[in-house]
Short mmCIF file of C-alpha atoms in Angstrom, two decimals:
data_model
loop_
_atom_site.label_atom_id
_atom_site.label_comp_id
_atom_site.label_asym_id
_atom_site.label_seq_id
_atom_site.Cartn_x
_atom_site.Cartn_y
_atom_site.Cartn_z
CA MET H 693 -21.07 73.47 86.86
CA GLU H 694 -21.84 69.93 85.41
CA GLN H 695 -25.18 71.00 83.68
CA GLU H 696 -23.73 74.00 82.51
CA GLN H 697 -20.38 72.04 80.75
CA ASN H 698 -23.29 70.08 79.22
CA ALA H 699 -25.68 71.91 78.08
CA GLN H 700 -22.82 73.73 75.94
CA LEU H 701 -21.42 70.91 74.84
CA SER H 702 -24.40 68.61 73.20
CA THR H 703 -27.71 70.44 73.38
CA ASP H 704 -29.00 70.58 69.57
CA LEU H 705 -30.52 73.54 68.77
CA ASN H 706 -31.85 72.63 65.33
CA TYR H 707 -30.94 75.28 62.79
CA GLY H 708 -29.62 72.77 59.97
CA ALA H 709 -28.60 74.01 56.51
CA SER H 710 -31.36 76.88 56.08
CA ALA H 711 -29.81 80.12 55.54
CA ARG H 712 -33.60 81.85 56.25
CA THR H 713 -33.07 80.34 60.16
CA ILE H 714 -31.12 82.83 62.50
CA GLU H 715 -28.58 81.52 63.43
CA PRO H 716 -29.15 79.87 67.27
CA TYR H 717 -25.49 79.13 68.32
CA GLY H 718 -22.99 81.10 70.22
CA ILE H 719 -19.57 79.57 70.92
CA GLU H 720 -21.26 76.14 72.94
CA HIS H 721 -19.74 73.33 70.96
CA ILE H 722 -22.14 72.06 67.76
CA PRO H 723 -23.04 69.10 68.34
CA GLU H 724 -22.64 66.19 65.18
CA THR H 725 -26.43 66.30 64.98
CA ASP H 726 -26.96 69.87 63.28
CA ARG H 727 -23.89 69.14 61.59
CA HIS H 728 -23.58 70.15 58.01
CA GLY H 729 -21.87 71.65 54.87
CA LYS H 730 -18.93 70.36 52.69
CA PRO H 731 -15.77 71.34 52.82
CA TYR H 732 -15.61 73.27 49.27
CA THR H 733 -17.76 75.75 51.15
CA GLN H 734 -13.87 76.62 52.58
CA PHE H 735 -12.51 77.67 49.71
CA THR H 736 -15.77 79.86 48.43
CA THR H 737 -15.35 81.61 51.64
CA TRP H 738 -12.32 82.61 52.16
CA LEU H 739 -11.50 83.70 49.12
CA SER H 740 -14.93 86.10 48.47
CA ALA H 741 -13.22 87.12 52.16
CA ASN H 742 -9.94 87.67 50.30
CA LEU H 743 -11.56 89.92 47.34
CA THR H 744 -11.22 93.26 48.88
CA LEU H 745 -8.48 96.11 47.83
CA SER H 746 -6.93 95.77 51.45
CA LEU H 747 -5.26 92.91 50.43
CA LEU H 748 -4.10 94.71 46.51
CA ILE H 749 -2.70 97.49 48.42
CA THR H 750 -0.52 95.18 51.22
CA GLY H 751 0.99 94.64 47.34
CA PHE H 752 2.27 98.39 47.71
CA PHE H 753 4.20 97.95 50.55
CA PRO H 754 7.19 95.70 48.79
CA ALA H 755 7.85 98.97 46.67
CA LEU H 756 8.05 101.00 50.05
CA LEU H 757 11.04 98.92 51.20
CA GLY H 758 12.79 98.82 47.40
CA LEU H 759 12.84 95.34 46.68
CA SER H 760 12.85 94.76 42.67
CA VAL H 761 9.96 93.26 41.31
CA TRP H 762 10.85 89.75 40.91
CA GLN H 763 11.52 90.24 45.22
CA SER H 764 8.68 91.11 45.95
CA LEU H 765 7.03 88.92 43.86
CA SER H 766 8.95 86.06 45.89
CA ALA H 767 7.92 87.62 49.15
CA VAL H 768 4.01 87.76 48.45
CA VAL H 769 4.46 84.10 47.19
CA VAL H 770 6.37 82.72 50.28
CA GLY H 771 4.16 85.20 52.96
CA SER H 772 0.93 83.81 51.17
CA LEU H 773 2.06 80.30 51.68
CA LEU H 774 2.73 80.32 55.07
CA GLY H 775 -0.49 82.76 55.97
CA ALA H 776 -2.77 79.05 53.96
CA LEU H 777 -1.11 76.38 55.18
CA LEU H 778 -1.87 77.60 58.64
CA MET H 779 -5.16 78.53 58.03
CA GLY H 780 -5.56 75.21 56.70
CA VAL H 781 -4.87 73.52 59.52
CA LEU H 782 -6.18 75.78 62.17
CA SER H 783 -10.06 74.89 59.95
CA THR H 784 -9.11 71.20 60.39
CA MET H 785 -9.91 71.98 64.42
CA GLY H 786 -12.89 73.94 64.30
CA VAL H 787 -13.74 70.30 62.18
CA ARG H 788 -13.10 67.81 65.13
CA LEU H 789 -13.80 70.23 68.13
CA GLY H 790 -17.10 71.82 66.42
CA VAL H 791 -15.56 74.98 68.72
CA PRO H 792 -14.46 78.42 67.36
CA VAL H 793 -10.56 79.04 67.87
CA GLN H 794 -11.19 81.64 70.70
CA ILE H 795 -12.60 78.86 72.68
CA GLN H 796 -9.99 76.02 71.76
CA ALA H 797 -7.34 78.54 73.65
CA ARG H 798 -8.44 77.89 76.27
CA GLY H 799 -7.39 74.72 76.89
CA PRO H 800 -3.69 76.02 77.09
CA LEU H 801 -4.61 79.13 78.18
CA GLY H 802 -7.41 78.55 80.89
CA PHE H 803 -10.84 80.11 81.00
CA LEU H 804 -8.91 83.21 82.11
CA GLY H 805 -5.68 83.41 81.50
CA ASN H 806 -7.64 83.28 77.49
CA LEU H 807 -9.48 86.50 77.68
CA LEU H 808 -6.82 88.65 77.60
CA PRO H 809 -6.22 87.85 73.88
CA VAL H 810 -8.69 87.55 72.84
CA SER H 811 -9.80 90.96 73.63
CA PHE H 812 -6.14 92.00 72.39
CA VAL H 813 -6.15 89.29 69.77
CA ASN H 814 -9.51 88.73 68.42
CA VAL H 815 -11.95 91.76 69.56
CA PHE H 816 -9.27 94.26 68.18
CA ALA H 817 -8.68 92.29 65.09
CA SER H 818 -12.46 92.54 64.18
CA VAL H 819 -12.82 96.08 64.78
CA GLY H 820 -9.45 97.03 63.08
CA TRP H 821 -10.33 95.00 59.88
CA ALA H 822 -14.17 95.91 60.13
CA VAL H 823 -13.24 99.95 60.48
CA VAL H 824 -10.27 99.57 58.04
CA ASN H 825 -12.45 97.96 55.22
CA THR H 826 -15.19 100.08 55.31
CA VAL H 827 -13.40 103.46 55.36
CA PHE H 828 -11.95 102.10 52.36
CA ALA H 829 -15.68 100.98 50.94
CA ALA H 830 -17.08 103.98 51.55
CA LEU H 831 -14.36 105.88 49.41
CA ALA H 832 -15.28 104.01 47.15
CA LEU H 833 -19.06 104.62 47.07
CA GLN H 834 -18.21 108.58 46.88
CA GLN H 835 -16.39 108.00 43.72
CA ILE H 836 -19.73 106.65 42.85
CA ILE H 837 -22.14 109.08 44.46
CA ASN H 838 -21.97 112.51 46.17
CA ILE H 839 -22.66 111.05 49.73
CA PRO H 840 -21.11 112.17 53.42
CA PHE H 841 -19.23 109.96 54.48
CA TRP H 842 -21.03 109.24 57.88
CA LEU H 843 -23.67 108.01 55.81
CA GLY H 844 -21.96 105.29 53.46
CA ALA H 845 -20.22 103.99 56.08
CA GLY H 846 -23.39 103.61 58.21
CA LEU H 847 -24.93 101.65 54.73
CA ILE H 848 -22.00 99.75 54.80
CA PHE H 849 -22.28 98.61 58.54
CA ALA H 850 -26.02 98.29 58.79
CA VAL H 851 -25.65 95.39 55.30
CA VAL H 852 -23.58 93.91 57.39
CA ALA H 853 -24.48 93.62 60.46
CA ILE H 854 -27.74 92.13 58.83
CA PHE H 855 -25.20 89.33 57.78
CA SER H 856 -23.42 89.17 60.93
CA VAL H 857 -26.70 88.54 62.87
CA TRP H 858 -28.29 86.46 61.39
CA GLY H 859 -25.61 84.00 61.57
CA TYR H 860 -23.18 81.09 59.74
CA ASN H 861 -25.44 79.62 57.12
CA LEU H 862 -26.54 82.91 55.35
CA LEU H 863 -23.18 83.90 55.67
CA HIS H 864 -21.66 80.93 53.51
CA LEU H 865 -24.42 81.24 50.99
CA ILE H 866 -23.36 85.26 50.94
CA ASN H 867 -19.71 84.28 50.07
CA LYS H 868 -20.50 81.80 47.89
CA ILE H 869 -23.02 83.85 46.29
CA GLY H 870 -19.92 86.53 46.78
CA SER H 871 -16.88 84.30 45.49
CA VAL H 872 -18.34 83.86 42.01
CA ILE H 873 -19.49 88.38 41.53
CA LEU H 874 -16.48 89.45 42.96
CA GLY H 875 -14.64 86.94 41.07
CA VAL H 876 -15.51 88.37 37.97
CA LEU H 877 -15.44 91.99 39.04
CA PHE H 878 -11.31 92.11 40.43
CA LEU H 879 -10.76 90.01 37.26
CA ILE H 880 -12.17 92.81 35.50
CA ILE H 881 -9.84 95.37 37.79
CA THR H 882 -6.51 93.09 36.84
CA ILE H 883 -6.95 92.80 33.51
CA LEU H 884 -7.70 97.05 33.19
CA ALA H 885 -4.79 97.61 36.03
CA LEU H 886 -2.39 95.62 34.69
CA ARG H 887 -2.05 97.58 31.74
CA GLN H 888 0.41 99.90 33.89
CA ALA H 889 2.53 96.75 34.83
CA ASP H 890 6.47 97.27 35.59
CA TRP H 891 7.91 94.14 35.37
CA SER H 892 11.06 95.32 35.22
CA PHE H 893 11.53 97.99 37.78
CA GLY H 894 14.95 97.11 40.36
CA VAL H 895 15.72 97.70 43.62
CA ASN H 896 15.17 101.49 45.23
CA THR H 897 18.00 102.55 47.72
CA GLU H 898 16.23 105.38 47.80
CA ALA H 899 12.74 104.02 48.47
CA PRO H 900 11.26 105.41 51.89
CA VAL H 901 11.90 102.29 53.99
CA TYR H 902 14.76 100.35 52.54
CA ILE H 903 16.74 98.29 54.77
CA GLY H 904 18.64 96.51 52.11
CA GLU H 905 17.12 93.50 50.30
CA GLY H 906 17.59 91.26 52.92
CA GLY H 907 15.96 92.60 55.38
CA GLY H 908 13.25 94.01 52.99
CA TRP H 909 12.77 90.57 51.37
CA ILE H 910 12.16 89.35 55.11
CA THR H 911 9.58 92.36 56.36
CA ALA H 912 7.75 92.21 53.09
CA VAL H 913 6.78 88.67 53.24
CA GLY H 914 5.88 89.74 57.31
CA PHE H 915 3.10 91.64 55.52
CA PHE H 916 1.34 88.36 53.71
CA LEU H 917 2.12 86.12 56.85
CA ALA H 918 0.19 89.14 59.08
CA TRP H 919 -2.36 89.36 56.54
CA SER H 920 -3.05 85.34 57.43
CA LEU H 921 -2.05 85.66 60.93
CA ALA H 922 -4.91 89.01 60.85
CA TRP H 923 -7.64 86.12 59.62
CA ALA H 924 -5.91 83.44 61.67
CA PRO H 925 -8.36 83.82 64.92
CA PHE H 926 -11.23 83.39 63.27
CA ALA H 927 -10.01 80.15 61.22
CA SER H 928 -12.37 77.65 63.22
CA ASP H 929 -15.55 79.56 62.94
CA PHE H 930 -16.69 78.75 59.41
CA ALA H 931 -15.08 75.52 59.88
CA ARG H 932 -17.21 74.05 62.77
CA TYR H 933 -20.09 73.00 61.48
CA LEU H 934 -18.90 71.30 59.45
CA PRO H 935 -19.40 67.21 59.90
CA ILE H 936 -16.57 65.57 61.44
CA LYS H 937 -15.97 63.04 59.63
CA THR H 938 -15.21 65.32 57.25
CA SER H 939 -11.63 64.69 55.69
CA ALA H 940 -9.03 66.61 57.28
CA LYS H 941 -7.79 66.83 54.30
CA ARG H 942 -10.61 68.42 51.52
CA VAL H 943 -11.14 70.75 54.44
CA ALA H 944 -7.32 72.17 55.23
CA SER H 945 -7.18 72.64 51.44
CA PHE H 946 -9.73 74.18 50.21
CA THR H 947 -9.80 76.52 53.61
CA ALA H 948 -5.86 76.92 51.96
CA LEU H 949 -6.66 77.46 48.22
CA GLY H 950 -9.36 80.04 49.55
CA ASN H 951 -6.24 82.49 50.83
CA LEU H 952 -3.44 80.95 48.96
CA VAL H 953 -5.75 82.26 45.43
CA PRO H 954 -6.14 85.61 46.25
CA SER H 955 -3.71 86.76 47.74
CA LEU H 956 -1.15 85.35 45.06
CA TRP H 957 -4.15 87.51 42.72
CA LEU H 958 -4.85 90.33 44.36
CA GLY H 959 -0.88 90.91 46.57
CA CYS H 960 1.13 89.93 42.98
CA THR H 961 -0.94 92.70 41.21
CA GLY H 962 -0.23 95.63 43.57
CA VAL H 963 3.29 94.54 43.26
CA LEU H 964 3.06 95.27 39.20
CA VAL H 965 1.28 98.64 39.72
CA SER H 966 2.61 99.71 42.79
CA ASN H 967 5.21 102.19 41.08
CA PHE H 968 2.11 103.65 38.96
CA ALA H 969 0.42 103.91 42.46
CA GLY H 970 2.87 104.74 44.48
CA GLY H 971 1.97 108.34 44.93
CA LEU H 972 -1.57 108.48 45.00
CA ALA H 973 -3.80 107.11 48.24
CA PRO H 974 -5.32 103.65 47.37
CA VAL H 975 -8.67 104.03 46.02
CA GLU H 976 -7.23 107.37 43.93
CA ALA H 977 -5.47 104.56 42.52
CA ILE H 978 -7.52 101.65 41.43
CA ALA H 979 -9.90 104.77 40.17
CA GLU H 980 -6.45 105.50 38.34
CA LEU H 981 -5.47 102.74 36.84
CA THR H 982 -8.97 101.15 36.64
CA GLY H 983 -10.01 104.86 33.33
CA ASP H 984 -13.34 104.59 32.70
CA TRP H 985 -14.23 101.25 34.35
CA ALA H 986 -13.60 102.70 37.72
CA PRO H 987 -17.19 103.42 38.49
CA LEU H 988 -17.18 99.15 38.25
CA ALA H 989 -14.10 98.86 40.21
CA MET H 990 -15.22 101.40 42.88
CA ALA H 991 -18.75 98.78 42.70
CA ALA H 992 -15.87 95.94 43.19
CA LEU H 993 -14.64 97.59 46.46
CA VAL H 994 -17.61 98.12 47.72
CA LEU H 995 -19.01 94.66 47.29
CA GLY H 996 -16.19 93.16 48.23
CA CYS H 997 -16.60 94.81 51.85
CA LEU H 998 -19.83 93.24 52.60
CA PRO H 999 -19.45 88.95 53.15
CA THR H 1000 -15.22 90.14 54.18
CA ASN H 1001 -16.77 92.60 57.19
CA GLY H 1002 -19.86 89.69 57.74
CA LEU H 1003 -17.45 87.03 58.60
CA VAL H 1004 -15.11 90.10 60.50
CA VAL H 1005 -17.73 90.91 63.06
CA TYR H 1006 -19.41 87.39 62.91
CA GLY H 1007 -15.67 86.35 65.01
CA GLY H 1008 -16.08 89.26 67.28
CA ALA H 1009 -19.12 88.48 68.14
CA LEU H 1010 -18.48 84.84 68.83
CA SER H 1011 -15.29 86.36 70.88
CA VAL H 1012 -17.53 89.15 73.13
CA LEU H 1013 -19.02 85.82 74.15
CA THR H 1014 -15.50 84.25 75.23
CA LEU H 1015 -14.59 86.81 77.82
CA GLY H 1016 -17.90 86.33 79.03
CA ILE H 1017 -20.23 89.33 78.32
CA LYS H 1018 -23.61 88.21 78.87
CA VAL H 1019 -25.23 88.81 75.47
CA SER H 1020 -26.52 87.31 73.02
CA ARG H 1021 -23.67 86.46 70.16
CA GLN H 1022 -26.78 88.76 67.56
CA VAL H 1023 -25.88 91.66 70.67
CA GLY H 1024 -22.76 91.00 70.22
CA ALA H 1025 -22.92 91.58 66.80
CA MET H 1026 -24.20 95.05 67.20
CA LEU H 1027 -21.82 95.85 70.04
CA ILE H 1028 -18.47 95.05 67.04
CA VAL H 1029 -20.52 96.98 64.32
CA VAL H 1030 -21.40 100.16 66.59
CA VAL H 1031 -17.58 100.32 68.32
CA ALA H 1032 -15.82 100.09 64.47
CA TYR H 1033 -18.50 102.83 62.81
CA ILE H 1034 -17.38 105.27 65.69
CA ILE H 1035 -13.87 104.41 64.60
CA ALA H 1036 -14.16 104.15 61.00
CA LEU H 1037 -15.14 108.17 61.08
CA LEU H 1038 -12.47 109.37 63.49
CA LEU H 1039 -9.97 107.67 60.84
CA GLN H 1040 -11.36 108.01 58.00
CA ASP H 1041 -8.49 110.85 57.21
CA ASN H 1042 -5.69 108.50 57.55
CA ILE H 1043 -6.41 104.69 56.97
CA TYR H 1044 -2.97 104.03 54.31
CA THR H 1045 -0.43 104.77 57.61
CA THR H 1046 -3.31 103.28 60.16
CA PHE H 1047 -3.47 100.41 57.79
CA TYR H 1048 0.15 99.58 57.53
CA ASP H 1049 0.11 99.93 61.66
CA PHE H 1050 -2.91 97.94 62.35
CA LEU H 1051 -1.73 94.92 60.26
CA LEU H 1052 2.05 95.04 61.72
CA LEU H 1053 0.53 94.81 65.17
CA SER H 1054 -1.85 92.56 65.03
CA GLY H 1055 0.58 90.03 63.89
CA TYR H 1056 2.70 90.61 66.67
CA PHE H 1057 0.39 89.20 68.88
CA ILE H 1058 -1.59 87.02 66.98
CA ALA H 1059 1.61 84.66 66.16
CA PRO H 1060 2.66 83.57 69.10
CA TYR H 1061 -1.07 82.68 70.27
CA MET H 1062 -1.54 80.43 67.38
CA VAL H 1063 1.15 78.90 67.51
CA VAL H 1064 0.84 78.14 71.35
CA VAL H 1065 -3.27 77.07 69.56
CA LEU H 1066 -1.35 74.70 67.24
CA LEU H 1067 1.19 72.37 69.70
CA ASP H 1068 -1.81 72.37 72.47
CA TYR H 1069 -3.73 70.87 69.39
CA PHE H 1070 -1.05 68.30 68.29
CA VAL H 1071 1.20 67.74 71.01
CA GLY H 1072 -0.34 68.76 74.33
CA GLY H 1073 -3.57 66.31 73.25
CA ARG H 1074 -6.56 69.12 72.88
CA ARG H 1075 -7.90 66.59 70.11
CA ARG H 1076 -8.93 64.05 72.23
CA LEU H 1077 -12.79 64.15 72.05
CA ASP H 1078 -13.14 63.29 75.69
CA ARG H 1079 -10.97 66.42 76.95
CA LEU H 1080 -14.17 69.17 75.14
CA GLY H 1081 -15.10 70.09 78.60
CA GLU H 1082 -11.85 71.54 79.90
CA LEU H 1083 -12.71 74.24 77.63
CA PHE H 1084 -16.29 75.37 79.19
CA ASP H 1085 -14.44 74.72 83.35
CA LYS H 1086 -13.85 78.17 84.69
CA ARG H 1087 -12.45 76.41 87.61
CA ARG H 1088 -9.17 75.64 85.14
CA ALA H 1089 -8.60 80.20 85.31
CA VAL H 1090 -5.13 80.33 83.55
CA GLU H 1091 -2.57 77.59 82.40
CA TRP H 1092 0.98 77.56 81.52
CA GLY H 1093 -0.21 78.11 77.63
CA PHE H 1094 -1.08 82.19 78.75
CA PHE H 1095 2.54 82.27 80.08
CA ALA H 1096 4.17 80.93 77.04
CA TRP H 1097 2.60 83.14 74.78
CA LEU H 1098 3.05 86.40 77.38
CA ILE H 1099 6.89 85.33 76.54
CA GLY H 1100 6.87 85.31 73.38
CA CYS H 1101 4.85 88.88 73.06
CA ALA H 1102 7.69 89.49 75.02
CA ALA H 1103 10.32 87.85 73.37
CA SER H 1104 9.47 89.63 70.50
CA VAL H 1105 8.74 93.48 71.79
CA PRO H 1106 12.86 94.45 70.99
CA PHE H 1107 12.13 93.16 66.62
CA TRP H 1108 9.94 94.76 65.90
CA VAL H 1109 9.75 97.60 63.21
CA TRP H 1110 6.87 99.42 63.30
CA THR H 1111 5.90 102.88 63.13
CA LYS H 1112 5.07 103.90 66.29
CA TRP H 1113 8.49 101.95 68.65
CA THR H 1114 11.55 99.98 66.63
CA GLY H 1115 12.73 97.34 68.88
CA PRO H 1116 16.63 98.38 70.22
CA ILE H 1117 17.52 94.38 67.79
CA ALA H 1118 16.14 96.00 64.81
CA ALA H 1119 17.38 99.31 65.46
CA ALA H 1120 21.04 98.22 65.59
CA ASN H 1121 20.42 95.56 63.35
CA PRO H 1122 18.03 97.28 60.61
CA GLU H 1123 19.45 94.82 58.01
CA LEU H 1124 17.91 91.56 59.53
CA GLY H 1125 14.27 93.57 58.31
CA ASP H 1126 11.09 92.70 60.51
CA LEU H 1127 11.68 88.99 62.70
CA SER H 1128 8.78 90.18 64.95
CA HIS H 1129 6.48 87.56 64.13
CA TYR H 1130 8.84 84.86 63.62
CA VAL H 1131 10.94 85.37 66.87
CA GLY H 1132 7.51 85.51 68.56
CA ALA H 1133 6.15 82.40 67.62
CA LEU H 1134 9.85 80.44 68.01
CA VAL H 1135 9.77 82.00 71.64
CA ALA H 1136 6.22 80.94 72.52
CA ALA H 1137 6.90 77.62 71.39
CA VAL H 1138 10.56 77.02 73.31
CA ALA H 1139 7.72 77.85 76.36
CA TYR H 1140 5.09 75.82 75.86
CA LEU H 1141 7.06 72.46 74.70
CA VAL H 1142 8.54 73.53 78.19
CA PHE H 1143 5.36 74.18 80.64
CA LEU H 1144 4.20 70.96 78.70
CA ARG H 1145 6.14 69.31 81.59
CA PHE H 1146 4.97 71.39 84.16
CA ARG H 1147 1.97 70.11 86.98
CA PRO H 1148 -0.95 71.93 85.18
CA LEU H 1149 -1.54 75.18 87.40
CA SER H 1150 -5.58 73.57 87.79
CA ARG H 1151 -7.45 70.36 88.44
CA THR H 1152 -8.49 69.74 84.86
CA ALA H 1153 -12.75 68.73 83.77
CA THR H 1154 -10.93 65.49 82.64
CA ASP H 1155 -9.49 64.85 86.43
CA LEU H 1156 -12.59 66.28 88.05
CA HIS H 1157 -15.69 65.14 86.36
CA LEU H 1158 -14.82 62.37 83.92
CA SER H 1159 -17.47 60.48 83.84
CA GLU H 1160 -19.86 63.41 83.39
CA THR H 1161 -17.60 65.25 80.57
CA ARG H 1162 -17.78 62.31 78.27
CA THR H 1163 -22.06 61.37 79.18
CA ALA H 1164 -22.04 65.01 77.29
CA ILE H 1165 -20.00 63.64 74.85
CA PRO H 1166 -22.40 61.94 71.60
CA SER H 1167 -20.82 58.22 71.76
CA SER H 1168 -19.84 58.94 68.02
CA TYR H 1169 -16.93 61.22 69.22
CA GLU H 1170 -16.12 58.70 71.79
CA LYS H 1171 -15.14 56.67 69.16
CA GLN H 1172 -12.66 58.84 67.11
CA GLY H 1173 -11.02 60.82 70.50
#
C-alpha cells in the first residue's frame, strides 16, 4: 500500500512540454518536476471547448419558456457568471493538488464512495457530451458533403480519439489553435445570424413550456449554469500540470473568462435568433441563418466538435481509471469513444430532445457533487498537501461526503422539472421554476458541514502513515502545505 501511494504521488515520468510526446500520466499526482505551462492556456483551452453549436442552441431554450428578450438575455448573463466562477475556482484546485477532480473527490467521499458519482457524473457527462457534439457535427458534415451519418460520425470520432489518446500537451495545443480559428469562424456566423436578430419580442404566454415569468427566468438561468456544471467534473484536468507556484488568481481568471466569453457570446446570440430558428432543427437553423455562407458555418460546427470532444473524451478516460478499471489512459479514451459512437448512431434522429434532457439531468447530480468537493477543499482542509496520500488510500472506503452527496441529490428530486419526471413540489408550484440545482447544492452543503463535525468513517492516511506520506511529497510542497 505504501509503495502504491508513493508511486502515485512522486514518480517523475519526464513528460515535459512537448506535444509530440504521448502523455504517460493517468490519474497519478503530477510531481512538481514535471509541471509546466502558463495560466493563459486555460483561457484558450476553455474558449475553444465552448465554441460549439450545442452552446448556441442553449440560447434557444428561454424562448420555449416564453421569456421576453431582455429576460432571456439577463438569464444568460447570470447563469454564465455563476458557471464561470465555479469553473475558475475548480481549476485552481487542480494546480494546487496536481490531480483531477475525479481524484480530489476521493477526499470527502472515500475511495469506494467516489465510484458511484464518478460513474454517473463523470463518465455519464463524458459520453453524453461526446454523443451530443458528434451528432450535431456529423449532421453539419452532411450539409457539406453527401456522406452517411455512420461514416461522418466515425471520422469525427477517429480524429477525437487521436487527440485524447495523445493527451494533455496536444490537447492544449489543439485548443490554442482552435481558439483562433473557431473564434473567427463563429464571429462570421454570429454576424450573419444577427441579421435575423429580434430585440423586441416580449413575454409569450403561449410558449410550449410557459410557467410564468419568475419561474421561467430561474429555469433559464439553470440551463446556463447546467452547461458549466457539465464541464465542472473536468475543470482540474487541464490545469493540474501548471507549476504549483502559479498564481491562483490568474488561473481562476483565465479559466473563468474562457468559459464566460463564449457562454455570453453564443448564448445571447441564440436568444436573439431563437424566434427565427425555433421552428427548425439546430443544424438546419444555422444553415438558414447564414444563407450563402452556410458551408462555412457547417465547417465551423464540424471543426468545433474536435477540440471540445478531445477534452470530453480525455476527461472520460481519467474517470474510467478512477473507477479502478485496469486499463491505460489511452485504452480508457478508446472505450469512451466506442461507447459514445454506438450511442450516437442510436440517437441521431432525436438529438435535440436528448440534449435538453441530458443538460438538465447531468446538472441535477453534478451540483451537489461539486459543492461537496469545494467545501472539502476550502473548509475540510483538503488543500493541505501533506494529505495528498489520502486520495490514494483504499482504506478510506466511504466517507461522510458520499452521504452528503446522496442527501443533496435526494433533496433535489421533488424539485425536478424534467421531461421524464416532474417532482411533486415543482408540479404543485410551477411558478417557482426549476430549483433543483440550487436545492441540491444547498442541502449537500449543509449536510457536509454537519458531517464535518463527526469522526471520519475510516482512519486516514495522515493518521496511519503520516511520515511515509510526507516523504512521498517534494519538500517544496511541504513549505506550502
